[in-house]
Amino acid sequence: MARSDDFRDVVAHKRDGEELTADALRSFVLGFARGEVDDPLAAAFLMAAYLRGLSPAETGEMPGAVIAPGRGLPLGGVSRPKVDKHSTGGVADGVTLVFAPLAASMGLAVAKLSGRGLGHTGGTLDKLEAIPGFRTALSPDELERQVDRIGCAVAGQTADLVPADGALYALRDATATVASTPLIAASIMAKKLAVGTDLILLDVKAGGGAFMKTPEAATELAGACTALARAWNRPCRAAVTDMSQPLGTAVGNALDVAEAIRVLRGEGGGRLRDLAVLFAAEALTTLAGRTSDEAGAEAERALSDGRAAEAFARMIEAQGGDPHVVEDPDGILPAAPVRKDVLAQASGYLESVDAEAVGRTAMALGAGRVKKGDSVDPAVGLEFFPKVGDSVTAGDVVGRVHARDDASATRAETLLRSAASWTAQAVDPPPLVHGWVGGATP
Ligand code: URA
């Protein structure tokens, strides 16, 4: 099938709630990747799929259709056990920045295709590009060679690797069709299945700062993703994790990198470190046969003895950045001209933080992009220190805004204040992990 009437029929069938054949779905996606299906028709298809849903069989066809116009990356030349980890997107979510070098420092290989920030959620590529000189455009061969040599690489999609996903994602973003479980599952898994890793770990975020607002919706997405992995005979485990508040303390680009460096140097604790250790330990348990206690202790050691930080410096150097940033982040990372502390107005306990509002505040400062193609300001953003359940005393510094000018700092302070609510009663912190989905064997 290749005629435009046939492509229109595909959309009409989906609009009317009919199940598409594997052939029809594949040729439509391929047609889009080749420019034979124009954006208005593809947008109509996405809206029909969003409203009508995709059946399990249709969802199962999507990753193959999305991968097909490009090439795969089998990673046959990498001898270490290979793991990939992907987050569905959150706020202050720098887990990849910690996980990739941490896993590499324990003898594993991490070949990671990452994305840019979208809406209120941050993106690993934007964060890494805050490091002067850092290059995220690696060819598939460069990516493979680097992973073999130093154990980790983080790069963007290329014209060769899952090119249809980039174009489809941009169209979904422009047409309010991102938040669809089958479309998200197909998009994430196309990027994961195209790369020949031995284990896929997914961090499926649940809560106000995530696409999936409840643990139930996130568990459904985790189930859809792990089902796709099973159909491809690939080991995959998904953790459903809390995004009802920002994960770490920093929301920005350089600020996120600085926080990740503190964790990699064994200086920072908290939920960001806990989650990175959890994923690294899961990978080591599955791929190197360690018990989970041994694997957790090994990951903690790699953070405290400097191995993980060294691995990050090696990755930065290999990708053209200044590796000294790991020793001197404040001296090397770009800094915003205006810094404004946010003080607690009363003593009490943090009851909740609207993670999406925090992400949007950072975006308004210039740390994120309103539409695809906008540039991001690497230096601006904000920090918010307490976590739900923590107590503060009036006058404590609870946050810090990093802005280009006083007016935007003042606006951000107001927004940040209204994102947090406080109470005089003690509050239980939410769990970090709601549960795991999927098995280590396909
Ligand atoms: N992350 C992705 O890679 N794709 C989506 O559709 C949503 C989050």
Short mmCIF file of C-alpha atoms and ligand atoms in Angstrom, two decimals, residues 86-89 115 118 157 165 169 172 177-180 183-189 191-192 211 221, ligand 1:
data_model
loop_
_atom_site.label_atom_id
_atom_site.label_comp_id
_atom_site.label_asym_id
_atom_site.label_seq_id
_atom_site.Cartn_x
_atom_site.Cartn_y
_atom_site.Cartn_z
CA HIS A 86 14.77 4.94 30.74
CA SER A 87 12.59 7.34 32.71
CA THR A 88 9.15 8.30 31.46
CA GLY A 89 9.94 11.85 32.50
CA GLY A 115 15.65 12.88 24.89
CA LEU A 118 9.46 18.42 27.02
CA GLN A 157 18.42 9.98 18.48
CA ASP A 165 10.02 8.39 16.84
CA TYR A 169 6.91 12.64 19.21
CA ARG A 172 2.24 14.37 19.38
CA THR A 177 -1.66 13.50 21.98
CA VAL A 178 1.37 12.66 24.13
CA ALA A 179 -0.48 11.25 27.16
CA SER A 180 -1.72 8.01 25.58
CA LEU A 183 1.62 5.68 22.15
CA ILE A 184 4.00 6.33 25.08
CA ALA A 185 4.76 2.60 25.44
CA ALA A 186 5.49 2.25 21.72
CA SER A 187 7.64 5.40 21.67
CA ILE A 188 9.74 4.40 24.69
CA MET A 189 10.11 0.78 23.67
CA LYS A 191 14.09 3.41 21.42
CA LYS A 192 14.91 0.59 23.85
CA PHE A 211 2.56 12.05 32.49
CA LEU A 221 2.01 1.85 31.26
N1 URA B 1 9.12 9.37 26.79
C1 URA B 1 9.24 8.90 25.53
O1 URA B 1 10.33 8.53 25.11
N2 URA B 1 8.16 8.85 24.75
C2 URA B 1 6.95 9.24 25.17
O2 URA B 1 6.01 9.15 24.40
C3 URA B 1 6.81 9.74 26.50
C4 URA B 1 7.92 9.78 27.30
#
